[in-house]
Short mmCIF file of C-alpha atoms and ligand atoms in Angstrom, two decimals:
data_model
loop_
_atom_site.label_atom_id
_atom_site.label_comp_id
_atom_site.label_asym_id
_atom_site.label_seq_id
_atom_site.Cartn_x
_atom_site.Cartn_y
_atom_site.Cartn_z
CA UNK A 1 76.46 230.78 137.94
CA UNK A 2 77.06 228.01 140.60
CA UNK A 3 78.96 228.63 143.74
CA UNK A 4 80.97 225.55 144.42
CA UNK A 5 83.91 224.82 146.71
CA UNK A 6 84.25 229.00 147.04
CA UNK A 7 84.70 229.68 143.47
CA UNK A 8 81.92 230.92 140.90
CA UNK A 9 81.48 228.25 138.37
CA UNK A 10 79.01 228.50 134.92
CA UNK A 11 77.98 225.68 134.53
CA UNK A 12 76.89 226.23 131.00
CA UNK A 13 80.79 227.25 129.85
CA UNK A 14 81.97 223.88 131.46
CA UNK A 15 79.04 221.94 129.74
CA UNK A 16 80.50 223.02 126.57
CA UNK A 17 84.23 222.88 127.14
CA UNK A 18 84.17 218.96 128.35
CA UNK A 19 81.16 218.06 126.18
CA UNK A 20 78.98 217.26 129.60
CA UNK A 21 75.51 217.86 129.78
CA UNK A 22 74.77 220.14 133.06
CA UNK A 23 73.00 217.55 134.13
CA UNK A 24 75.89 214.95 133.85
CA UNK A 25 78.25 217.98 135.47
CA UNK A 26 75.94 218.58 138.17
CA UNK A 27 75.92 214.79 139.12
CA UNK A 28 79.56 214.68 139.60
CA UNK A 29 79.55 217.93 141.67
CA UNK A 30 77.17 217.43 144.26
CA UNK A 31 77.49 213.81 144.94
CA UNK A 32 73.85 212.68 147.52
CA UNK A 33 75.23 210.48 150.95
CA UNK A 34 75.20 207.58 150.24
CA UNK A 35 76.53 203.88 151.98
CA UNK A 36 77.73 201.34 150.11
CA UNK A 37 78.35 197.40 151.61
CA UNK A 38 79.32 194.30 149.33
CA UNK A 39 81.04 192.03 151.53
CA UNK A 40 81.33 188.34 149.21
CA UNK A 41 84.80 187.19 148.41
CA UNK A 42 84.40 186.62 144.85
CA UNK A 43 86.60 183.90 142.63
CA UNK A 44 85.89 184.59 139.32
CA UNK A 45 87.51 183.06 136.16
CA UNK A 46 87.13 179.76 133.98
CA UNK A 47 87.80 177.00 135.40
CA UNK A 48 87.52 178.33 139.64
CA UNK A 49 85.55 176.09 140.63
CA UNK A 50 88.24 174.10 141.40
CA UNK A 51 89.11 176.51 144.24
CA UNK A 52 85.93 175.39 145.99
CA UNK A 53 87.60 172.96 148.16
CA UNK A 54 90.57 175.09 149.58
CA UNK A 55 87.76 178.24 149.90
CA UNK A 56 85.63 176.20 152.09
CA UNK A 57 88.46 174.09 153.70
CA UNK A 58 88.36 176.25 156.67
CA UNK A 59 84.67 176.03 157.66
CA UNK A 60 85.24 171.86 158.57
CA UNK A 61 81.59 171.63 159.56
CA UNK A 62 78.35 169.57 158.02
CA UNK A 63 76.82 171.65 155.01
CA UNK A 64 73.59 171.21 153.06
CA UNK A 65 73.67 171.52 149.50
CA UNK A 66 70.81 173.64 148.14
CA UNK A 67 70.50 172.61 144.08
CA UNK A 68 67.38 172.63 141.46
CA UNK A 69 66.21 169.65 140.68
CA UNK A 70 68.12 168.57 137.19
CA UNK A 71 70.69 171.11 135.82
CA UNK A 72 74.06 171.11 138.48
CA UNK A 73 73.25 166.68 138.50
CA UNK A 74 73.35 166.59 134.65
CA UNK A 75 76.36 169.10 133.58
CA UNK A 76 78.21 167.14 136.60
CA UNK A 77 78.41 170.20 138.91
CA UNK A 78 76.65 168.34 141.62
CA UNK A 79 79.10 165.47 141.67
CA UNK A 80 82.31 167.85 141.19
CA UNK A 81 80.72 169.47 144.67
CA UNK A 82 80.62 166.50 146.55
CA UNK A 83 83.81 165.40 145.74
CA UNK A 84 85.45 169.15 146.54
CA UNK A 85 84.00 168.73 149.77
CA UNK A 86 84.92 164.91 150.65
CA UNK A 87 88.42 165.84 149.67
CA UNK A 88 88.41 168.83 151.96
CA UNK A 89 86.79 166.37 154.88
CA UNK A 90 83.37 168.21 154.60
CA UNK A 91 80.20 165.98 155.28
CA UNK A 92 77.34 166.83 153.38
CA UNK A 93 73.45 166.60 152.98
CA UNK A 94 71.73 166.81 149.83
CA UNK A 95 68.65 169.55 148.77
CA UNK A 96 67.97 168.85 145.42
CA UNK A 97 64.10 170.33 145.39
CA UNK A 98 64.25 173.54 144.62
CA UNK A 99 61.68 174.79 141.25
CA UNK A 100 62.20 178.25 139.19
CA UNK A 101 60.86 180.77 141.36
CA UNK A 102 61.78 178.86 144.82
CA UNK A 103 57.70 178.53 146.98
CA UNK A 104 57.40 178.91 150.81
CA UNK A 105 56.84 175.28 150.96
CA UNK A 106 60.37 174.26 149.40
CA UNK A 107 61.84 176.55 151.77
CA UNK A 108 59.99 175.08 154.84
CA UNK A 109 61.08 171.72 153.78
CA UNK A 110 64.84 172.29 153.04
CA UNK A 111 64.96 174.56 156.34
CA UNK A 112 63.59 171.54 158.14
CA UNK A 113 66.10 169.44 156.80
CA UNK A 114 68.70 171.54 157.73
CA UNK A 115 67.60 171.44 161.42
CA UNK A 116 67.46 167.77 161.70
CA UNK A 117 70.40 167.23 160.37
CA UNK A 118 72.37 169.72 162.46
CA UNK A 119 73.63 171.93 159.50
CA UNK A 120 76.11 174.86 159.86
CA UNK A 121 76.71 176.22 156.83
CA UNK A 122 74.69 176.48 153.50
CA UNK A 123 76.29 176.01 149.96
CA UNK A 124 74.14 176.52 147.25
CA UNK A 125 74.72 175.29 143.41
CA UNK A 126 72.41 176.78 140.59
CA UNK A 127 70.45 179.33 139.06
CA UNK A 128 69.21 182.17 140.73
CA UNK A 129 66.33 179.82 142.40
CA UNK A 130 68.89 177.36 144.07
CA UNK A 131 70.87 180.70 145.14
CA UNK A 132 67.93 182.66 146.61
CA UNK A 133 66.67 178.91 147.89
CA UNK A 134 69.68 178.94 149.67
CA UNK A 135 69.57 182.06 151.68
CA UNK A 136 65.80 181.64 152.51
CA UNK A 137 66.39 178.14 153.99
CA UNK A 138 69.99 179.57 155.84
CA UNK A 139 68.02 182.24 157.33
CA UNK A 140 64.58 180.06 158.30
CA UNK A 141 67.00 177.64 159.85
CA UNK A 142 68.93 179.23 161.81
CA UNK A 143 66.48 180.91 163.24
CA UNK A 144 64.13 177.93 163.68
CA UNK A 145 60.76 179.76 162.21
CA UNK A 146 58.74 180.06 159.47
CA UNK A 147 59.66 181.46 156.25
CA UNK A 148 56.32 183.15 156.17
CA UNK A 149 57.36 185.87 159.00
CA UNK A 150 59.93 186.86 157.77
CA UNK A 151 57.89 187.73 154.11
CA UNK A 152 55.71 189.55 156.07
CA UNK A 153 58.86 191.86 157.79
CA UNK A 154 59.55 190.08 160.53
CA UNK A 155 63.09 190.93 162.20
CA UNK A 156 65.19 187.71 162.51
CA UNK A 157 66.38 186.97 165.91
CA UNK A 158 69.51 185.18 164.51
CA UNK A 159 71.85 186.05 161.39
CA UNK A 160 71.17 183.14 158.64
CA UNK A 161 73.86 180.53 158.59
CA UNK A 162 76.76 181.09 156.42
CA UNK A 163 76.60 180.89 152.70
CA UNK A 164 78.79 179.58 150.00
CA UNK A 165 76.80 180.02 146.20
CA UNK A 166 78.09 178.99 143.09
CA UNK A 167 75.77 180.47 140.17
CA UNK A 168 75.49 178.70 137.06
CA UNK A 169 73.63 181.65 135.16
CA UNK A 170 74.26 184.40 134.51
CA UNK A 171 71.14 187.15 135.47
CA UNK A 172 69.98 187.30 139.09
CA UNK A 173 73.67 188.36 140.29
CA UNK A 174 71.44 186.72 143.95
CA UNK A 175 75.29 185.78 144.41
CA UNK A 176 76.13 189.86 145.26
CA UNK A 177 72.92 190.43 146.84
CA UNK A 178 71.35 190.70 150.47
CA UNK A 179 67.75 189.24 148.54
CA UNK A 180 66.03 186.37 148.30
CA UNK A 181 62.90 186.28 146.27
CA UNK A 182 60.34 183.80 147.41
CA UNK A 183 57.26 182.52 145.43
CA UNK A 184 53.77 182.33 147.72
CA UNK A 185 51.68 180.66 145.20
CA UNK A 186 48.19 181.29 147.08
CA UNK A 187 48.88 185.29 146.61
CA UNK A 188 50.16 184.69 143.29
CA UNK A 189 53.00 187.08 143.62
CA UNK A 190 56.83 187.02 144.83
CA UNK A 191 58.14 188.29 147.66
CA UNK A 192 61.81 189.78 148.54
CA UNK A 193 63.58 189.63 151.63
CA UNK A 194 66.43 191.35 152.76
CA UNK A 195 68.85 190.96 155.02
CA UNK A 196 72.97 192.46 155.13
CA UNK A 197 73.63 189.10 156.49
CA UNK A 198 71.96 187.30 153.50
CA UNK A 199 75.69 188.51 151.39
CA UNK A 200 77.19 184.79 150.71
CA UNK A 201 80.45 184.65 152.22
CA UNK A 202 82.10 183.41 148.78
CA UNK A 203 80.92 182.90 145.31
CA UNK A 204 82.47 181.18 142.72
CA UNK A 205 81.95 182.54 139.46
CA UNK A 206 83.05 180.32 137.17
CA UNK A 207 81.77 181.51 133.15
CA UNK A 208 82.55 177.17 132.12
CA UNK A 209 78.96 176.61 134.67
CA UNK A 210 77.50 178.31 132.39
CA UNK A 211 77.58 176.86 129.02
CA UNK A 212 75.28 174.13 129.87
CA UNK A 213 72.66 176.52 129.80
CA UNK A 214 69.96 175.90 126.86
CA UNK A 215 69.72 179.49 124.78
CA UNK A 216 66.33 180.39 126.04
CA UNK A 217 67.72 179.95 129.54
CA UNK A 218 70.95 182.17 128.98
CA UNK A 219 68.47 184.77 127.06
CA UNK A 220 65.85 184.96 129.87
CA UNK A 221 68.51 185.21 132.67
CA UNK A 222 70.85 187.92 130.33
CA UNK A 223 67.34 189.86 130.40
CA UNK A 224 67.29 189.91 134.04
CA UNK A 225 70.80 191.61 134.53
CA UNK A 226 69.82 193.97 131.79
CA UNK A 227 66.52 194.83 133.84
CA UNK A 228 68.52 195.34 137.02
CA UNK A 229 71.15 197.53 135.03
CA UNK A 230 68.95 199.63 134.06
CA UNK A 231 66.44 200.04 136.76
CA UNK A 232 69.65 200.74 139.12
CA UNK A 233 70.55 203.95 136.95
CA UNK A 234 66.60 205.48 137.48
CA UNK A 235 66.41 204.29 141.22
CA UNK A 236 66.16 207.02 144.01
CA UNK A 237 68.67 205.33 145.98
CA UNK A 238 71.45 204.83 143.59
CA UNK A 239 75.20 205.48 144.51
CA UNK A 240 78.15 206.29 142.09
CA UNK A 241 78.67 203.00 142.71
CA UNK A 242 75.61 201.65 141.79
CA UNK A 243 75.94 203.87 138.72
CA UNK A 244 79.30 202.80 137.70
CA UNK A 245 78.06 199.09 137.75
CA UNK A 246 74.81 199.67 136.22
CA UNK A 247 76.38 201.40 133.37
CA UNK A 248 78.95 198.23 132.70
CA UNK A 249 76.42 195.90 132.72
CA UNK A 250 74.34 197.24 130.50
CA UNK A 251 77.36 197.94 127.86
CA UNK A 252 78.23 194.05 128.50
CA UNK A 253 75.00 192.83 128.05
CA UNK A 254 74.80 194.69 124.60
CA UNK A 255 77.71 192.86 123.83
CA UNK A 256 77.88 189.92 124.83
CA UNK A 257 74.34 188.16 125.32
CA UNK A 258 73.51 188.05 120.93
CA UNK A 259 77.78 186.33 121.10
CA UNK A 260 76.53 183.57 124.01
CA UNK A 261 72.67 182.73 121.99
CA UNK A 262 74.64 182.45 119.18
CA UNK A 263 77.64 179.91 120.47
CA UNK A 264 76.77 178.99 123.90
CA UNK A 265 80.41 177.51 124.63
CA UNK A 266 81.97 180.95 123.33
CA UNK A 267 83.61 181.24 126.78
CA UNK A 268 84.56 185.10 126.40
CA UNK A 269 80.92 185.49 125.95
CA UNK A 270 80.02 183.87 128.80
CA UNK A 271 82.37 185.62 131.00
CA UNK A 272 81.01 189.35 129.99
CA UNK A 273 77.71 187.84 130.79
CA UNK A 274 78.73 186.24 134.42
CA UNK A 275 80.73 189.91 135.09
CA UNK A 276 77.53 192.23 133.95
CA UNK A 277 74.98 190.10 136.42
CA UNK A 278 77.39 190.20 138.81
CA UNK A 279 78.13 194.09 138.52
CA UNK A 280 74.40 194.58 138.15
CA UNK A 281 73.48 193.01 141.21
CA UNK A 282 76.00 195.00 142.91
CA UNK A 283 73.93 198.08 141.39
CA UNK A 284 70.46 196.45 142.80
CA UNK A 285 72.68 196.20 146.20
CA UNK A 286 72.88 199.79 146.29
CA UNK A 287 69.50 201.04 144.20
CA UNK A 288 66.81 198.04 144.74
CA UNK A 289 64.40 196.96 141.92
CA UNK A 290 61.92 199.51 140.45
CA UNK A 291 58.43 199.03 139.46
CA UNK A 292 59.11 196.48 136.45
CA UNK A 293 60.40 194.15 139.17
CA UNK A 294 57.11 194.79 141.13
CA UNK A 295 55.06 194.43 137.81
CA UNK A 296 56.52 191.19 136.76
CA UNK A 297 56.02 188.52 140.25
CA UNK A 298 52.43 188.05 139.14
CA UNK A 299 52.61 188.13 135.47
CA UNK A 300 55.68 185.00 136.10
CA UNK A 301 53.56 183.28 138.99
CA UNK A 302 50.49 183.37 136.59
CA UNK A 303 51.75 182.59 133.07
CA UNK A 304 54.94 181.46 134.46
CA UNK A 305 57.50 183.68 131.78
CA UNK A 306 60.45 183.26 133.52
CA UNK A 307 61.55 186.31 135.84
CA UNK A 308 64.13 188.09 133.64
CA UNK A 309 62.04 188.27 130.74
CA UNK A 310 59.32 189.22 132.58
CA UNK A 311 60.48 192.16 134.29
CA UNK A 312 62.48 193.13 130.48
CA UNK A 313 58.96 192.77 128.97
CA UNK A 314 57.75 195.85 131.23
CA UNK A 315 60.75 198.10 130.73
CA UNK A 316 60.15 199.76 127.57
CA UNK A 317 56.39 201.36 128.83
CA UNK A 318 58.34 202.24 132.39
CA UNK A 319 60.59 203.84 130.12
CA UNK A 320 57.78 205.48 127.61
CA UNK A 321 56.27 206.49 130.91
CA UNK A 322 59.85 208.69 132.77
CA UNK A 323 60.34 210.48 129.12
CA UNK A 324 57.10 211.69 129.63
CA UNK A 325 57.59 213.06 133.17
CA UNK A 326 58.89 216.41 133.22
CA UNK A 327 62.22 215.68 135.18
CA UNK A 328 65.69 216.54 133.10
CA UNK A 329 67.69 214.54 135.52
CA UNK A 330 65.08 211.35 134.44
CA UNK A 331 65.17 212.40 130.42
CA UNK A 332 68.71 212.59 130.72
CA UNK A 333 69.34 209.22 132.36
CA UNK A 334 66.31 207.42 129.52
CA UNK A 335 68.85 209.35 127.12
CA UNK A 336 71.80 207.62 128.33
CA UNK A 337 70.66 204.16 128.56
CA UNK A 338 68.87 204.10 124.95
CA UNK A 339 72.68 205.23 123.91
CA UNK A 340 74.41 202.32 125.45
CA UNK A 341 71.37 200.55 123.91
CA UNK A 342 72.10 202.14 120.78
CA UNK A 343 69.25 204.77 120.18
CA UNK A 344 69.61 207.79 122.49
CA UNK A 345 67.06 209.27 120.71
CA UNK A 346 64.30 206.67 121.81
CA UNK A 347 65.33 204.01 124.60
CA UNK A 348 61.92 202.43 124.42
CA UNK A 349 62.41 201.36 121.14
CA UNK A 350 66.45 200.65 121.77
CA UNK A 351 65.47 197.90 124.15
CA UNK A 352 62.43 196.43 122.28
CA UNK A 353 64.70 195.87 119.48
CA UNK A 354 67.11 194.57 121.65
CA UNK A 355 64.90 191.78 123.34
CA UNK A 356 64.18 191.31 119.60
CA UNK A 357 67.62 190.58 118.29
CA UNK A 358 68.16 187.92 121.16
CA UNK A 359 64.50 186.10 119.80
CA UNK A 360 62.01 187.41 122.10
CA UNK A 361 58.26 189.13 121.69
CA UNK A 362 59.05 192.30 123.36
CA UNK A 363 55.21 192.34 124.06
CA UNK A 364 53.05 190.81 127.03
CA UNK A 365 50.49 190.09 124.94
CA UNK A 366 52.43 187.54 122.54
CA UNK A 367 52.84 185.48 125.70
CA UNK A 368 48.81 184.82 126.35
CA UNK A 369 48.56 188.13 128.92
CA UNK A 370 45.47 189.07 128.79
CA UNK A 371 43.97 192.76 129.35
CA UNK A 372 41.28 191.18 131.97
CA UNK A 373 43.67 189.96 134.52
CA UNK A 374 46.04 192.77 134.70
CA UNK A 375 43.96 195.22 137.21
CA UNK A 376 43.85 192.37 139.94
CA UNK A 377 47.90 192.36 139.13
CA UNK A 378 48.29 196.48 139.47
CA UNK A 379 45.86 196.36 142.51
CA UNK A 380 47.97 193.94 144.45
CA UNK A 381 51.42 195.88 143.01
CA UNK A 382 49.76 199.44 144.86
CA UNK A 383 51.82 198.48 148.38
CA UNK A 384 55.04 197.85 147.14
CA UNK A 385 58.31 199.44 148.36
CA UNK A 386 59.84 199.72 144.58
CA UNK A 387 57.03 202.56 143.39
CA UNK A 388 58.31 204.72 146.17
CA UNK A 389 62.09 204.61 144.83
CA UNK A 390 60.70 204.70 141.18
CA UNK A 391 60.43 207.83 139.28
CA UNK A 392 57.61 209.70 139.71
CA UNK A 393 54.16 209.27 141.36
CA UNK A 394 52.54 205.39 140.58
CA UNK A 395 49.12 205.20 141.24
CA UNK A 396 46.72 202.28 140.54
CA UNK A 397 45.94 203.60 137.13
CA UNK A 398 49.66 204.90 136.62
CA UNK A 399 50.54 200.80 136.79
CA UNK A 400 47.51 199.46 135.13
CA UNK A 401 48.58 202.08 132.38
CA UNK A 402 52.03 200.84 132.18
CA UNK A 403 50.98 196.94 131.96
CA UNK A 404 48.32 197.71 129.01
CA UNK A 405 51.32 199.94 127.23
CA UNK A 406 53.29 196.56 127.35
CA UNK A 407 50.35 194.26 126.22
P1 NAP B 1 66.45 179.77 137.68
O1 NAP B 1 65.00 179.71 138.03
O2 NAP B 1 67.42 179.61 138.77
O3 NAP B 1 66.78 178.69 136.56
C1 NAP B 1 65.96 178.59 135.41
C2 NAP B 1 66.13 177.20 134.77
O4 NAP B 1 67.45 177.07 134.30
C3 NAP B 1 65.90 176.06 135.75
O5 NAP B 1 65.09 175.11 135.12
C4 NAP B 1 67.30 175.52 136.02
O6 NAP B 1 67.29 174.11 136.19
C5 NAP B 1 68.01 175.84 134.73
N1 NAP B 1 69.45 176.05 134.84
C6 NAP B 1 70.14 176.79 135.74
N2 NAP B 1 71.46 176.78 135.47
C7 NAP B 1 71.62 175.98 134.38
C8 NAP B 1 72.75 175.57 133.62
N3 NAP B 1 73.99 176.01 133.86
N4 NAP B 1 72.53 174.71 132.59
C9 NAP B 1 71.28 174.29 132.29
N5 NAP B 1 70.17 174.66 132.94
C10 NAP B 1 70.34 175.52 133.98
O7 NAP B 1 66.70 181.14 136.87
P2 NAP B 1 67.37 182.51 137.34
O8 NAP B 1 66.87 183.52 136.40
O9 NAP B 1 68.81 182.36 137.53
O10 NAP B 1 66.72 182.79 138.77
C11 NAP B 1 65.41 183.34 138.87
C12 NAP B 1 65.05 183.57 140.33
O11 NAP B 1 65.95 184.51 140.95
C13 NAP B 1 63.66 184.17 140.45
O12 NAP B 1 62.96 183.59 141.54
C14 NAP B 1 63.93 185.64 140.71
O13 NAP B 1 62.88 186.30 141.38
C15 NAP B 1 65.18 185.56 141.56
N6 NAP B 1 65.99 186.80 141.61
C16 NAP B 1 66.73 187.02 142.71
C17 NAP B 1 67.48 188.17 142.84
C18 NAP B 1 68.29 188.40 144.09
O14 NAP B 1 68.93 189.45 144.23
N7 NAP B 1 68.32 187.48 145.02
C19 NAP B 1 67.50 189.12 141.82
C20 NAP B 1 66.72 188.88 140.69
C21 NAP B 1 65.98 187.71 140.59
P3 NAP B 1 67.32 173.37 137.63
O15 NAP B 1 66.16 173.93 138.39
O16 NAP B 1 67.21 171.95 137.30
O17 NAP B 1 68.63 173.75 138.24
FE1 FE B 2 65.54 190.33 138.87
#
């Protein structure tokens, strides 16, 4: 019997009468504190980019474009930009250097740019790259330092300048997010930084961006929201909100990512896909990244598998790994998200098939990993912030474990 709100409760009766596990029941009784902040004005639908103009009409100042350095100029995003902004009497400079997996260096140079040529404002056009480009050069900028500090945890003086983005995947949800993940080659690993004044002020969300995208693109990036998804749901710091989000996005992923591989202009497709990594970044907002996300920066620096797969590749052993711990709260959440996966019995294998259906090895070692280079990965992944909000205890061993159950 539970005391709650001054009236004896059993649990167990209640279990059985809604068809709750006590587990779920308990959840939604004894709610943990929790803040929750998402401040970007988002314009979402097909066909909103042509808002962009009367959205940014206000700002009047010089802006920077931040773009990769070939999708937004051939699907004539780039050009649509510039001609938003000349009709709404915006001057602008042009960015166009950013790689997958945005380096310190491309960051110091765009930043550098920005100073010179007396920037005030920051829109950036792309993938999750140009997006995260975008916030790293806005924040190195305007604060007239190097991006390097600011890795290492230095507080910024200044907020960033102000940020427009306007993704053109659909995975990172970097448009919803106070990240950006920067690449530092010579450690081989990534690094996040995070600010609440990295939230773009707008994003345009607009699903037509997004058909341009080759399959293996929309695949890799659709992995990526699904990673976030469900990392958010394990995460020590999740929210109901973070919850809620994580849960949609992993239903809409299910969904809709085999309809977009198969027809890439199938524009309800691509709209599920732009909504779940934009409601699953609002889940990382709240929860962070786990240890998947922390496992995957080297293994994309040094065999460069692009980030969502990556971190997708790793979820199945994390997975393996919680049913094993002897936590019902974690076997019940593993439970639910191999259900929306469509095996509650055995998520693992839920997702594996999954990454399967949409054409990809669900194992490391079909990409070239090899067993030899993985300890100098888990030794450098000991530090990181995302074990501590993971479930249960992640040694050196625990994570060198985890990488070899993936090979
Ligand atoms: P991406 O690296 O931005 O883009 C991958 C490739 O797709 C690039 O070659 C890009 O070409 C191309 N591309 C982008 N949009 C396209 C379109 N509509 N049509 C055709 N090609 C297109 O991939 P991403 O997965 O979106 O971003 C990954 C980065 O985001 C990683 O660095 C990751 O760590 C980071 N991330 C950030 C957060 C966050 O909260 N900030 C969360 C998760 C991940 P171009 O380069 O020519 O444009
Ligand atoms: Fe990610």
């Amino acid at each position: 019997m539970t005391r709650c709100f001054g009236s004896e409760l059993d649990l167990f009766a209640l279990s059985r009468y809604i068809n709750y596990s006590i587990v779920e029941i308990i959840e939604v009784l004894f709610v943990t504190p929790f803040a929750h902040h998402m401040p970007t004005r988002l314009i979402f639908g097909p066909g909103s980019i042509e808002r962009l103009s009367d959205e940014v009409a206000r700002i009047r100042h010089r802006c920077l474009i931040v773009t990769g350095r070939r999708s937004a100029r051939l699907s004539g995003l780039l050009e649509k930009v510039q001609d938003a902004l000349l009709s709404a009497q915006i001057e602008s400079v042009l960015f166009d250097q950013v790689e997958p997996n945005p380096t310190l260096s491309t960051i110091t140079d765009g930043a550098k740019l920005a100073q010179e040529k007396q920037i005030k404002w920051i829109l950036g056009i792309g993938g999750g790259s140009a997006l995260d480009a975008a916030k790293a050069i806005a924040l190195t900028a305007a604060n007239g330092s190097d991006i390097k500090e600011f890795v290492c945890g230095a507080r910024p003086a200044r907020p960033p300048l102000p940020l427009v983005v306007v993704p053109t995947t659909s995975g990172t949800g970097s448009e919803v997010t106070p990240y950006s993940v920067v690449t530092d080659p010579a450690e081989c690993d990534k690094f996040g930084i995070s600010n609440p004044h990295l939230f773009p002020r707008v994003a345009i969300l607009d699903p037509e961006l997004t058909t341009s995208m080759p399959e293996k693109v929309s695949v890799d990036t659709g992995l990526d929201a699904l990673s976030h998804a469900v990392e958010a749901l394990l995460s020590s710091l999740r929210s109901p909100f973070s919850d809620m989000y994580a849960t949609e996005a992993i239903e809409l992923v299910f969904k809709s990512l085999p309809s977009v591989r198969e027809d890439g202009s199938f524009i309800p497709g691509r709209s599920s896909m732009q909504l779940a990594a934009c409601l699953a970044g609002m889940a990382i907002t709240d929860a962070r990244t786990l240890v998947p996300h922390a496992l995957s920066y080297p293994i994309t620096v040094f065999y460069d598998i692009p980030h969502g797969r990556a971190c997708c590749l790793l979820l199945p052993a994390f997975l393996e790994r919680l049913s094993d711990l002897d936590d019902e709260f974690v076997q019940a959440r593993v439970t639910k998200i191999g259900g929306l996966l469509g095996n509650k019995d055995d998520a693992p294998d839920a997702l594996r098939s999954f990454m399967e259906s949409v054409g990809v090895a669900p194992r490391l070692g079909a990409y070239g990993v090899q067993d030899s280079e993985i300890e100098r990965f888990a030794k450098q992944s000991t530090g990181k912030g995302h074990l501590d909000i993971s479930p249960g205890e992640w040694s050196m061993e625990d994570l060198l474990d985890l990488y070899r159950r993936s090979l």
